[in-house]
Tab-separated table of C-alpha atoms and ligand atoms in Angstrom:
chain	number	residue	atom	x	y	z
A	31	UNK	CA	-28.987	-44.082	2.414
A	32	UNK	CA	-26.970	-45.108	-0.982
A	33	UNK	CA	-24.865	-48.140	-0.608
A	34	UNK	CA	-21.621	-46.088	-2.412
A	35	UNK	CA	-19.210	-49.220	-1.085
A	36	UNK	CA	-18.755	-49.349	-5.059
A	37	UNK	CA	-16.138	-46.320	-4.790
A	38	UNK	CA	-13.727	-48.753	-3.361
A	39	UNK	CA	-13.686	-50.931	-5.833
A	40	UNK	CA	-10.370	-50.955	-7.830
A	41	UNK	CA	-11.386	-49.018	-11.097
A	42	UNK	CA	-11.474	-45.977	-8.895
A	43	UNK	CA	-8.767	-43.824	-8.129
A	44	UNK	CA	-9.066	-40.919	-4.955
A	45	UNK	CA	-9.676	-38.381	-8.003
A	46	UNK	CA	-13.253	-40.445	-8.490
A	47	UNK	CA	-13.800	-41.187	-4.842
A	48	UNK	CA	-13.646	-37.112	-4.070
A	49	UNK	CA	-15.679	-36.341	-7.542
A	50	UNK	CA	-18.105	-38.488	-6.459
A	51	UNK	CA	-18.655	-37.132	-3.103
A	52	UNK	CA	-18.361	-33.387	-4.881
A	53	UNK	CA	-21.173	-34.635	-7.044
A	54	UNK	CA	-23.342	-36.015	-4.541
A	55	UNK	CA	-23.627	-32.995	-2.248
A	56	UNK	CA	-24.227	-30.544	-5.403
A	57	UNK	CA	-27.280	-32.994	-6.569
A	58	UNK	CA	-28.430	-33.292	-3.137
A	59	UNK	CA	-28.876	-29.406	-3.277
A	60	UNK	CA	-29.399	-28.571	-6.478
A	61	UNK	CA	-31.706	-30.919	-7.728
A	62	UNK	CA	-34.498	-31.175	-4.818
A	63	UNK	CA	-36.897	-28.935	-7.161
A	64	UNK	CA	-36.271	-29.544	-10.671
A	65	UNK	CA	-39.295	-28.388	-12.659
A	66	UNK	CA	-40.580	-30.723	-15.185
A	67	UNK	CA	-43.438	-28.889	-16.502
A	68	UNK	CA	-41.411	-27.166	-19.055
A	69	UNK	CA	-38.287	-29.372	-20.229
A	70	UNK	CA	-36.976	-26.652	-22.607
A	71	UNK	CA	-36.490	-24.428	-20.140
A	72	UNK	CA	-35.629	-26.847	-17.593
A	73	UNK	CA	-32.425	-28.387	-19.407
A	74	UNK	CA	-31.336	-24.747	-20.607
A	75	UNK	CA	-31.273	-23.917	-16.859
A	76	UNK	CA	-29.555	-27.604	-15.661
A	77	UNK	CA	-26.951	-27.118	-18.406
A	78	UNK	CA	-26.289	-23.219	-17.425
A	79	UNK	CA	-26.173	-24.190	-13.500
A	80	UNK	CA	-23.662	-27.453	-14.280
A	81	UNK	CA	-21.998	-25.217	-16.572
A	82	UNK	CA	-21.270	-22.480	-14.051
A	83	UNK	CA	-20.750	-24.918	-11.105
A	84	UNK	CA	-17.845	-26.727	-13.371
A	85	UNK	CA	-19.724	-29.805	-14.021
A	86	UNK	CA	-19.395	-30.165	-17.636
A	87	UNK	CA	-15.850	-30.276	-17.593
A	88	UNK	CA	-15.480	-33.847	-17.801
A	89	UNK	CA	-17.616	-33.920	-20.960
A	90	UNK	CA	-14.961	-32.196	-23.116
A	91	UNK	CA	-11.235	-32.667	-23.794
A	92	UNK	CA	-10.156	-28.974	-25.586
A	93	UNK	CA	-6.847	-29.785	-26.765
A	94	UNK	CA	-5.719	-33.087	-27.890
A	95	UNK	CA	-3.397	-33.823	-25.266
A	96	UNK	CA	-6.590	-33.800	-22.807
A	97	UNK	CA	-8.500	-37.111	-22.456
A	98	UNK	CA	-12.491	-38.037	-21.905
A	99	UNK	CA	-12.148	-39.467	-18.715
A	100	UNK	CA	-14.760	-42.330	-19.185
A	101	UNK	CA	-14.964	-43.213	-15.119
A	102	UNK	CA	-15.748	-39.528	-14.515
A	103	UNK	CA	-18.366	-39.378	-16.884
A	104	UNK	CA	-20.426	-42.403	-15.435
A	105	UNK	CA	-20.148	-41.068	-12.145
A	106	UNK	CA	-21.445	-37.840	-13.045
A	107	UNK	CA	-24.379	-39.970	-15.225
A	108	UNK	CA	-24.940	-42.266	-12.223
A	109	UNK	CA	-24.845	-39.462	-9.387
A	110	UNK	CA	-27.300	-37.081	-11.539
A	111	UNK	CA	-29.495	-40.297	-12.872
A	112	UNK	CA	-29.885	-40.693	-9.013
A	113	UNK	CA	-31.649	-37.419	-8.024
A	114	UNK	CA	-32.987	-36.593	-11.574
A	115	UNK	CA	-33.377	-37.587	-14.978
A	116	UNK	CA	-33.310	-34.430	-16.728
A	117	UNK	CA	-30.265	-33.271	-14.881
A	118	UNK	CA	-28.322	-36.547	-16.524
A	119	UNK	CA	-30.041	-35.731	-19.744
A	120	UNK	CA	-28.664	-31.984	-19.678
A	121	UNK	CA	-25.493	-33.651	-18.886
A	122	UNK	CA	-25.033	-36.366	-21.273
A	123	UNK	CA	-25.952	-34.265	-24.165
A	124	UNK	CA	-23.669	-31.939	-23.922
A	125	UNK	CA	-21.039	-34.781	-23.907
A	126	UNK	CA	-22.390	-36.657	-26.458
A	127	UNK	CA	-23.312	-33.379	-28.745
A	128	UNK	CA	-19.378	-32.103	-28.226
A	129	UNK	CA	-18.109	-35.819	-28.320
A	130	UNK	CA	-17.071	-35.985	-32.220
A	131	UNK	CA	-15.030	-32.527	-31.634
A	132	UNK	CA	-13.423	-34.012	-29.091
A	133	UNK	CA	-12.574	-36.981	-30.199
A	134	UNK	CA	-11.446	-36.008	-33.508
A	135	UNK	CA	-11.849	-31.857	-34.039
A	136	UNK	CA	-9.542	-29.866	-35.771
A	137	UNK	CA	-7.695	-27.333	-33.554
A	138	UNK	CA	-9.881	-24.568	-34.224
A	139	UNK	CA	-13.173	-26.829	-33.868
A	140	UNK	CA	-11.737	-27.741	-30.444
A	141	UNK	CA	-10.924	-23.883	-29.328
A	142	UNK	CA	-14.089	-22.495	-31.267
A	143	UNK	CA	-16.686	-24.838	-29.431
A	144	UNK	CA	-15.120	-27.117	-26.420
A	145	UNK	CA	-14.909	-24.411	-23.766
A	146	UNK	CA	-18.186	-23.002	-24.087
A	147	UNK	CA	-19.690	-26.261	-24.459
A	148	UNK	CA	-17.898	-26.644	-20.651
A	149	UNK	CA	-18.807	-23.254	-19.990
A	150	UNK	CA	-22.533	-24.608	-20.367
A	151	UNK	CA	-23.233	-21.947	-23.605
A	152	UNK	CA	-23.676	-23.689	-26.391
A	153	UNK	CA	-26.329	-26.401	-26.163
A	154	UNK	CA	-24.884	-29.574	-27.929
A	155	UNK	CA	-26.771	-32.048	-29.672
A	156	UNK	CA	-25.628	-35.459	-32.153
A	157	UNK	CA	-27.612	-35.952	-34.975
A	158	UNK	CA	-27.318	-39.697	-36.558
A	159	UNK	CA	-30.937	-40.974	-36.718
A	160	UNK	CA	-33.269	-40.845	-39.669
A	161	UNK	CA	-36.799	-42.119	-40.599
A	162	UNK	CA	-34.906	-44.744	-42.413
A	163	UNK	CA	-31.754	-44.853	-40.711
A	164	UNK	CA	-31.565	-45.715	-36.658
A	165	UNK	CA	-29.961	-48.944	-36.259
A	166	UNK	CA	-28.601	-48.977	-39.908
A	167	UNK	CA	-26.136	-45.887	-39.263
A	168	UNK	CA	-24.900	-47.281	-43.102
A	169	UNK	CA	-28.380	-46.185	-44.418
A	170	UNK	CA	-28.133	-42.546	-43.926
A	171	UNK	CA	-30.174	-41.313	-46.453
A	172	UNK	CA	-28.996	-37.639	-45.630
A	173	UNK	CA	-26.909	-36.254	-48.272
A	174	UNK	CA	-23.930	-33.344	-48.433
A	175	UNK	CA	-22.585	-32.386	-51.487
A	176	UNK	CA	-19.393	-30.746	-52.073
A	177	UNK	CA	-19.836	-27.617	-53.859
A	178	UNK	CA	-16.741	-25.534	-53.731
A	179	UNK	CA	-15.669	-24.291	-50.124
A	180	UNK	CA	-19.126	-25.328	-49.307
A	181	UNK	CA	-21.406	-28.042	-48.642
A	182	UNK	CA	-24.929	-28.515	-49.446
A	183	UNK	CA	-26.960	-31.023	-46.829
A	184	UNK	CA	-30.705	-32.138	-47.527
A	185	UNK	CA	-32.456	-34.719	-45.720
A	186	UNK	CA	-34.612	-35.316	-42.621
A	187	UNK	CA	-32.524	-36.224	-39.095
A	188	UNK	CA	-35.307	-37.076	-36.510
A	189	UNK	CA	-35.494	-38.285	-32.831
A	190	UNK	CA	-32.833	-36.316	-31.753
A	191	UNK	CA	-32.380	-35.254	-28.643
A	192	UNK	CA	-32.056	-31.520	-27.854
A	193	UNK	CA	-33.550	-30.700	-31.050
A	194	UNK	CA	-35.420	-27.473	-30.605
A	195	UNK	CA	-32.990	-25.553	-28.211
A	196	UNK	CA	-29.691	-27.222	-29.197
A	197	UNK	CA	-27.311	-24.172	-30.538
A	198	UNK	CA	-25.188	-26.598	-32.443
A	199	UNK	CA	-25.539	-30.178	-33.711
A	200	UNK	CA	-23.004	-33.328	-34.814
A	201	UNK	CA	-24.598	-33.729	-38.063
A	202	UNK	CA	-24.021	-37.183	-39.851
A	203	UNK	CA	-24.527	-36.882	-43.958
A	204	UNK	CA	-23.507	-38.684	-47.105
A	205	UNK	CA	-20.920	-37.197	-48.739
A	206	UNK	CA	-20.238	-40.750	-50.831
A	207	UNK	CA	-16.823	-41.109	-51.158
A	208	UNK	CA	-17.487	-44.850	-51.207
A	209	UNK	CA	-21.201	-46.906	-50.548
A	210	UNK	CA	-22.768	-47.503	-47.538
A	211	UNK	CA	-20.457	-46.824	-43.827
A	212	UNK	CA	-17.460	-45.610	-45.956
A	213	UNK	CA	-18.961	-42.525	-47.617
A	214	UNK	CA	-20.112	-40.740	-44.441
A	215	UNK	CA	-19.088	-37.634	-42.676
A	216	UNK	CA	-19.327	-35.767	-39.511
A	217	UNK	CA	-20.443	-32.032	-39.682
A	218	UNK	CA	-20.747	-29.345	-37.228
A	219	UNK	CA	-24.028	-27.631	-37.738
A	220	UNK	CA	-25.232	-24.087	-36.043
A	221	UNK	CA	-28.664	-23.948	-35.368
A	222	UNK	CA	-28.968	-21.437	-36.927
A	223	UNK	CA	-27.458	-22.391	-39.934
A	224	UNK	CA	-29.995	-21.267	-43.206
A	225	UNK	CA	-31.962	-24.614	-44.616
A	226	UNK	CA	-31.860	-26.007	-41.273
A	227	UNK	CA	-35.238	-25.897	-39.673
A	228	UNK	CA	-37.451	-28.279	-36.300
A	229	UNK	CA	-39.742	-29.844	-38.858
A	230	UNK	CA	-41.833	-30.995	-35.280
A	231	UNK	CA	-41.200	-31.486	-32.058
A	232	UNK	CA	-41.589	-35.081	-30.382
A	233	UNK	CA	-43.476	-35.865	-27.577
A	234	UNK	CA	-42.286	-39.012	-25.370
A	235	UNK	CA	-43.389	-40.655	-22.096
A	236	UNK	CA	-40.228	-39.243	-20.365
A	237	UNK	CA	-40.401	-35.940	-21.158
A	238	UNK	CA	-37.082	-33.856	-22.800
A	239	UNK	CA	-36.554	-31.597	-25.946
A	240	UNK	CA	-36.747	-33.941	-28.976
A	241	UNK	CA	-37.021	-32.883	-32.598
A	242	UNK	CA	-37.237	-34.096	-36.481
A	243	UNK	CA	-34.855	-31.760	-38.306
A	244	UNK	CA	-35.082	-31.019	-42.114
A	245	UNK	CA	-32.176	-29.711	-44.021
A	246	UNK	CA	-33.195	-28.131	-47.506
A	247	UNK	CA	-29.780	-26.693	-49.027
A	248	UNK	CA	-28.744	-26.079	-45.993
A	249	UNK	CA	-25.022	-24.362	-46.949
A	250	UNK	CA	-22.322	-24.927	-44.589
A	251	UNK	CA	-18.322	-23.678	-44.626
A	252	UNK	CA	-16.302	-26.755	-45.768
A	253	UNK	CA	-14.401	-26.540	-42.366
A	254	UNK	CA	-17.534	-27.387	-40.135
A	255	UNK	CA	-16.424	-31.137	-41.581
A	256	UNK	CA	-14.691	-32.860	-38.949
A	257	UNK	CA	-12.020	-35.290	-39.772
A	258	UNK	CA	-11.775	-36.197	-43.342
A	259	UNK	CA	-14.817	-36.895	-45.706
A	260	UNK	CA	-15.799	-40.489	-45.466
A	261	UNK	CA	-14.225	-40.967	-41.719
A	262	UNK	CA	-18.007	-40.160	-40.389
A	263	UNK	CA	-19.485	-44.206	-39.400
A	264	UNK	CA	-16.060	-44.202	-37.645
A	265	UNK	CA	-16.540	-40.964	-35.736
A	266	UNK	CA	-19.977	-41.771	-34.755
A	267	UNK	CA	-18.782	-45.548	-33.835
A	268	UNK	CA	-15.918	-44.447	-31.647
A	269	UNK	CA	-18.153	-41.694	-30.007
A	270	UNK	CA	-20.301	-43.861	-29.290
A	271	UNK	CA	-17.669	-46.310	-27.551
A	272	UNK	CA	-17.134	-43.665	-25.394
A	273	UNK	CA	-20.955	-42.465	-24.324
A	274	UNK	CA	-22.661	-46.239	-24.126
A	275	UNK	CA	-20.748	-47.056	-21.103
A	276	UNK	CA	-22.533	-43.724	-19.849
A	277	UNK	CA	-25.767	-44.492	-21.164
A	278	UNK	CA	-25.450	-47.776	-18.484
A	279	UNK	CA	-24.243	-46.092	-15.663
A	280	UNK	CA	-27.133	-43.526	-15.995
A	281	UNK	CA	-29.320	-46.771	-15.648
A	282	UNK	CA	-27.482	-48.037	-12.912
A	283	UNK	CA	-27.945	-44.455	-11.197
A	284	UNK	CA	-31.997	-45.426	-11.677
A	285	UNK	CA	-31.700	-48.218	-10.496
A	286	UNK	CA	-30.144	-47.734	-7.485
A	287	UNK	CA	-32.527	-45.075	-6.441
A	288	UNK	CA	-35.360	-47.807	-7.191
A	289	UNK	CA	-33.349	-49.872	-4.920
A	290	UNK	CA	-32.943	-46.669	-2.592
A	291	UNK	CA	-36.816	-46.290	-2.459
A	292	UNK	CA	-38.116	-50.021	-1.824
A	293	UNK	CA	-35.992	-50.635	1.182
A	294	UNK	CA	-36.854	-47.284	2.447
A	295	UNK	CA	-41.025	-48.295	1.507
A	296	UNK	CA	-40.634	-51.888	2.305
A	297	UNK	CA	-38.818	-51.080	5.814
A	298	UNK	CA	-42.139	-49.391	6.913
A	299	UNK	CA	-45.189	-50.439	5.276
A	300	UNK	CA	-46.916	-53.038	7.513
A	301	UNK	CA	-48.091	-56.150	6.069
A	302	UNK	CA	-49.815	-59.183	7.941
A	303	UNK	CA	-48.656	-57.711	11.349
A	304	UNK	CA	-45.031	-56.990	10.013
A	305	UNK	CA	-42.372	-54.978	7.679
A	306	UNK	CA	-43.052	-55.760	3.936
A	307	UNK	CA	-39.506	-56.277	3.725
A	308	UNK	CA	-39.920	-59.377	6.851
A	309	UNK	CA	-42.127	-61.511	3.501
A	310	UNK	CA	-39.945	-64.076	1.952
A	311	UNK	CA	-41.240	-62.860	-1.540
A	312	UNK	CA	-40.211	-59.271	-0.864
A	313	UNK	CA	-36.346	-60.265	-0.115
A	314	UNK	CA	-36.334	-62.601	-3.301
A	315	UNK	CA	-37.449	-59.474	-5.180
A	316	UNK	CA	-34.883	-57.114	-3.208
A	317	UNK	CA	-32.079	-59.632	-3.730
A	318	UNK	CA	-32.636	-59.063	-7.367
A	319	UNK	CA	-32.706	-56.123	-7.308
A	320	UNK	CA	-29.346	-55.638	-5.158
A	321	UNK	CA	-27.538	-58.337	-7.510
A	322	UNK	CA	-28.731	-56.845	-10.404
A	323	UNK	CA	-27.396	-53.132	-9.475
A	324	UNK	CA	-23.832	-54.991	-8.449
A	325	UNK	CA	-23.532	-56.653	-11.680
A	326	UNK	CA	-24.427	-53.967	-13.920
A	327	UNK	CA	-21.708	-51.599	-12.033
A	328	UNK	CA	-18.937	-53.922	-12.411
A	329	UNK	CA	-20.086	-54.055	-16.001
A	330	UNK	CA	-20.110	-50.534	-16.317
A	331	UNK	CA	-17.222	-49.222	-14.561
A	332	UNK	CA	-15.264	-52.066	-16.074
A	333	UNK	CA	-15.846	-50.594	-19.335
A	334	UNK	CA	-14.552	-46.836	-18.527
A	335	UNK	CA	-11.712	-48.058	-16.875
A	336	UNK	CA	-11.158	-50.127	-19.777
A	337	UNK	CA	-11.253	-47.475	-22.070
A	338	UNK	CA	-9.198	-45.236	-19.495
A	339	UNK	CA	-6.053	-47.517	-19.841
A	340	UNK	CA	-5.948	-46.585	-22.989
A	341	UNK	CA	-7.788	-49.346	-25.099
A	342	UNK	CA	-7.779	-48.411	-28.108
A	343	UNK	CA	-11.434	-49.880	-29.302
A	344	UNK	CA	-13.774	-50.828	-25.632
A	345	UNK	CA	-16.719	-51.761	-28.168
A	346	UNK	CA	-18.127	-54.900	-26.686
A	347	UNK	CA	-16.968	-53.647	-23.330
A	348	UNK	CA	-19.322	-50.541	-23.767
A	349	UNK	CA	-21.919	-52.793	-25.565
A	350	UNK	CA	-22.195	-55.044	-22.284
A	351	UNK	CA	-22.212	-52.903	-19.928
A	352	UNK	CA	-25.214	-50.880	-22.021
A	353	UNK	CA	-27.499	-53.556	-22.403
A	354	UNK	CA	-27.243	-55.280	-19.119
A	355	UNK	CA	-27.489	-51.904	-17.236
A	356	UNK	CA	-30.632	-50.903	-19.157
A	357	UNK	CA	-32.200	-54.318	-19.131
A	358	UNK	CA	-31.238	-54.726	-15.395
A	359	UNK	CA	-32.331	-51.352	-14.394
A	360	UNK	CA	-35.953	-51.950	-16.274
A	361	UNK	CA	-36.444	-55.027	-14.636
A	362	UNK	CA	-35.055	-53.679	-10.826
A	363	UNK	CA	-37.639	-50.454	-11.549
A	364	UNK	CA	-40.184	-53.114	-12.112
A	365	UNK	CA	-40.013	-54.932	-8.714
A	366	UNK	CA	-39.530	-51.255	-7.190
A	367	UNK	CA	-43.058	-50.994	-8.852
A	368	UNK	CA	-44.461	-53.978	-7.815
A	369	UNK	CA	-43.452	-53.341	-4.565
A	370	UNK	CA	-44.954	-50.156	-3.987
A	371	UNK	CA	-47.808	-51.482	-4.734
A	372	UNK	CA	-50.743	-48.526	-5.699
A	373	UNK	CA	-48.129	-46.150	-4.747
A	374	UNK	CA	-46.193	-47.496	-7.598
A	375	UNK	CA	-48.350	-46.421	-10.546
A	376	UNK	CA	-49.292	-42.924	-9.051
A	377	UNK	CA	-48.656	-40.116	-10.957
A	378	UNK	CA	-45.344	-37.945	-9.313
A	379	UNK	CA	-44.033	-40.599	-7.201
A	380	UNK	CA	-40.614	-41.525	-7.511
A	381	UNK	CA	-40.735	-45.152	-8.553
A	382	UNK	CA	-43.405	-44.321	-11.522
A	383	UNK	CA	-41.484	-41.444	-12.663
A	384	UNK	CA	-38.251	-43.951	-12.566
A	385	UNK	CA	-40.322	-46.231	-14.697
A	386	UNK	CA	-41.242	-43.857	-17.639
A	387	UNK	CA	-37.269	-42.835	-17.430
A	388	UNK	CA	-35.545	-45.939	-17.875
A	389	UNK	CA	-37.794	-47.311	-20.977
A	390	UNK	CA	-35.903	-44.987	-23.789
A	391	UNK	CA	-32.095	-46.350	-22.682
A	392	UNK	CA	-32.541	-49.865	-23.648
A	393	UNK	CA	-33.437	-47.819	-27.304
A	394	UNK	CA	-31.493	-44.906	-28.100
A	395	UNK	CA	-27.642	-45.629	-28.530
A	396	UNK	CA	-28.238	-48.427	-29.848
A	397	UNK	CA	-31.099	-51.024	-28.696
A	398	UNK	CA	-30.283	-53.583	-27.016
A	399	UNK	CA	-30.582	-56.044	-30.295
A	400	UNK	CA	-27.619	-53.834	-31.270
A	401	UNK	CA	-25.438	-54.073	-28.871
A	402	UNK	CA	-26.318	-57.998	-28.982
A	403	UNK	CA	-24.804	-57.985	-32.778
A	404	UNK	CA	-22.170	-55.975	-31.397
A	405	UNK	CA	-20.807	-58.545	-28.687
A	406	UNK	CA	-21.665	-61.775	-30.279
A	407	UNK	CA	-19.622	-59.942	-33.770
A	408	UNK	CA	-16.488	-59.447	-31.263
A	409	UNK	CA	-16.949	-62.066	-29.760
A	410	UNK	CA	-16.647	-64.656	-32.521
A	411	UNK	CA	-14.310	-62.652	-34.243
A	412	UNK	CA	-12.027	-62.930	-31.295
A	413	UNK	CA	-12.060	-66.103	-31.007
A	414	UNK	CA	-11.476	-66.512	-35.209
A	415	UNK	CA	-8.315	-65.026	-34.479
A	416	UNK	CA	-7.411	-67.728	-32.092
A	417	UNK	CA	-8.043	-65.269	-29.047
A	418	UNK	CA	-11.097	-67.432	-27.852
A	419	UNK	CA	-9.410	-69.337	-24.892
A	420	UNK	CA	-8.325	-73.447	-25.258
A	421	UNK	CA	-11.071	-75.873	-24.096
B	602	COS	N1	-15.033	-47.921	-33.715
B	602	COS	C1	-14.303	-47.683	-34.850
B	602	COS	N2	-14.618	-48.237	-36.035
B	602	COS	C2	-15.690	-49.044	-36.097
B	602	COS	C3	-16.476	-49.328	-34.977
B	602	COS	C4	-16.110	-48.729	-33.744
B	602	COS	N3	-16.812	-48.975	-32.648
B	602	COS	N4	-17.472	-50.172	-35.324
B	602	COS	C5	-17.322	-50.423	-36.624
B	602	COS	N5	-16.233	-49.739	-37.091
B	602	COS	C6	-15.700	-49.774	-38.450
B	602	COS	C7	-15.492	-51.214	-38.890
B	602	COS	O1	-14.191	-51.667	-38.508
B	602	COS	C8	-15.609	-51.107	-40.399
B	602	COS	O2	-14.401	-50.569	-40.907
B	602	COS	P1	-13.810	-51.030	-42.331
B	602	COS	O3	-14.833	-50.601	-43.341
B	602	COS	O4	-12.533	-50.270	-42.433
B	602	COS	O5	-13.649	-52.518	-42.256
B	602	COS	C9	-16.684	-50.046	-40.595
B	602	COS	O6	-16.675	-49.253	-39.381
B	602	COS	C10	-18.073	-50.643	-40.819
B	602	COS	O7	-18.382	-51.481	-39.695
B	602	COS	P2	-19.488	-52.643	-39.755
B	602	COS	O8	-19.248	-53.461	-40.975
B	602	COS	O9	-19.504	-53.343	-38.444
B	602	COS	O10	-20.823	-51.787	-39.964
B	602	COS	P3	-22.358	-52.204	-40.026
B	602	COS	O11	-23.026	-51.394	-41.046
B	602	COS	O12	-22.502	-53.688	-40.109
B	602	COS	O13	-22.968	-51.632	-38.637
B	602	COS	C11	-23.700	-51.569	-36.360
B	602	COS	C12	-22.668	-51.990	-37.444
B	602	COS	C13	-25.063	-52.215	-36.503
B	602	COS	C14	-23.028	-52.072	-35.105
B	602	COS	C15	-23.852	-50.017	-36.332
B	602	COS	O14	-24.597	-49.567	-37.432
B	602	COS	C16	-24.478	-49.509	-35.050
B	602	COS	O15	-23.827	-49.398	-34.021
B	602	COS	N6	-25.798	-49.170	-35.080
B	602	COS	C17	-26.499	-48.577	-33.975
B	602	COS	C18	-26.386	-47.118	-34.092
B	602	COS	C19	-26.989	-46.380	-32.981
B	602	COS	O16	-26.486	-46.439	-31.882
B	602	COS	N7	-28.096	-45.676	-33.301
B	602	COS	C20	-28.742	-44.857	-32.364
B	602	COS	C21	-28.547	-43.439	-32.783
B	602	COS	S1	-27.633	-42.487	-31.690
B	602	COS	S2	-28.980	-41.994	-30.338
């Protein structure tokens, strides 16, 4: 049985409390029998079933009046991350993928994608990273040049996520209105937009649809730009504001079903004549592990609410509550492992499958090392601007 006392805590209003309880009974019968064995098909049938069910609503705001409601989107990343990974993946992607439109689309971006991205239609997917380029967003090597009502993009976009069955993707290119993070842009890109091609398909040790991309001349409409040319580090900073606090709840939502599974195995494995869970070593490792999941969801909810009230920038919010969720959740998965003992490294059980999951978070994002600049910049800068506290 979850501990869900969380729910009470103040960042939550009734709207949450009955969202969350929504969520859990649709993942507790939806997502007993989620086949793995072929991930494309899998997410196109997770995003289709939370489409139709009304799940992706939260992940889009279609006019500009309408708000991401950050607390609703960790809930829904914790809730899913709980039952199954793939589900959460399906889930965030189509948030993150639509984010940029959402956050700053033009009228007719908003109409032309948002609701079907709801609708669960349109597969979304947000391409930043290059060979050269993943931490160093200002190194985008990709290029888009202005010609006419047109632009032309070539480069190479790789690790991105949803590559191969996404119908659209948040593109990020040079257009070089000024060096480095001033002369980028945002584009939305149809899949099947000519140039644009799935150079390869990536393999990793959790697996979901991820591609390289190339774009040779790939010639798209000068209104799939979103914003104004040059706003693009922006756009992909603010979106990810919003989606890193989600990106730590989804750990969270691992590790509390690590949690979930060693007091369930340590309540009734025998040991020396007694409960695994009656060893002094076992409870240091399960008080850990129970700290650990506290801290990271007042980290993590803190963030979303922040952003909720209306903060304008929650970037070393978000960047907290991402690393320590990821870094707490790897290490909570690891005792979960340690405690199951054999059972813990065999193929299909929960625990190892929790452990292949949670190793990508503390990477894509931004690694943790990022989100370390991140804070410690904010932090110092705060406190340069006298906003650092008195002695
Ligand atoms: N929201 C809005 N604006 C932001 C912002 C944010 N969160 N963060 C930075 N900016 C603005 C800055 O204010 C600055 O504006 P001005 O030029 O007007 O002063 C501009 O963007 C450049 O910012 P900065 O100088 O901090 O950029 P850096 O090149 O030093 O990069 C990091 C900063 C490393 C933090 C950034 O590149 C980053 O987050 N990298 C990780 C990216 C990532 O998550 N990659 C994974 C791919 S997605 S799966």
């Amino acid at each position: 049985m979850t501990d869900l006392s969380f729910l009470d805590w103040p960042f939550f209003d009734d709207r949450h409390r009955d969202i969350a309880d929504r969520l859990d009974a649709w993942a507790s019968q939806s997502l007993t029998q989620v086949d793995h064995g072929d991930v494309d098909a899998a997410c196109r049938d997770l995003v289709q079933r939370l489409g139709h069910d009304g799940l992706l609503n939260a992940c889009v705001a279609p006019t500009p009046s309408d708000r991401l409601d950050v607390r609703t989107l960790c809930l829904t990343r914790e809730t899913l991350a709980r039952y199954d990974g793939l589900a959460d993946f399906a889930f965030a992607m189509q948030g993150l993928g639509a984010g940029p439109i959402s956050l700053f689309g033009s009228a007719e971006q908003r109409e032309t994608w948002l609701p079907k991205v709801a609708a669960g239609e349109p597969i979304a997917a947000f391409a930043l990273s290059e060979p050269e380029a993943g931490s160093d967003v200002a190194a985008l090597a990709t290029t888009a040049e202005r010609d006419g009502n047109h632009f032309v993009l070539n480069g190479t976009k790789t690790w991105i996520s949803n590559g191969g069955i996404a119908d659209f993707y948040i593109l990020f290119a040079r257009t070089g209105e000024a060096p480095g993070a001033r002369g980028l842009s945002a584009f939305v890109v149809p899949a099947d937009a000519p140039g644009l091609e799935i150079a390869e398909r990536i393999e990793v040790i959790a697996p979901h649809p991820l591609a390289t991309l190339a774009l040779r001349d790939c010639r798209l409409p000068a209104d799939t730009l979103i914003g104004q040319g040059g706003d693009g580090f922006k756009i992909a900073m603010a979106t990810l504001d919003v989606f890193r606090s989600t990106v730590g709840a989804a750990a969270l939502g691992f590790a509390r079903r690590a949690l979930d599974e060693t007091l369930a195995h340590t309540s009734t494995r025998h040991l020396f004549g007694a409960p695994l869970a009656d060893l002094q070593m076992s409870q240091a490792r399960l008080a850990d592990m129970a700290t650990q999941v506290d801290a990271s969801a007042l980290l993590v909810y803190r963030a979303a609410w922040t952003k909720d009230q209306g903060a304008a920038r929650v970037t070393r919010e978000a960047a907290m509550a991402k690393m320590h969720a990821t870094e707490a959740a790897q290490q909570v998965i690891d005792s979960a492992v340690q405690l199951h003992g054999g059972l813990g490294v065999t193929s299909g059980q929960m625990v190892e499958r929790l452990y292949r999951e949670i190793r990508a978070l503390r990477i894509y994002e931004g690694a943790t090392e990022i989100q370390k600049l991140v804070i410690a910049r904010q932090t110092l800068a705060d406190f340069q601007a006298g906003q650092g506290g008195s002695p």
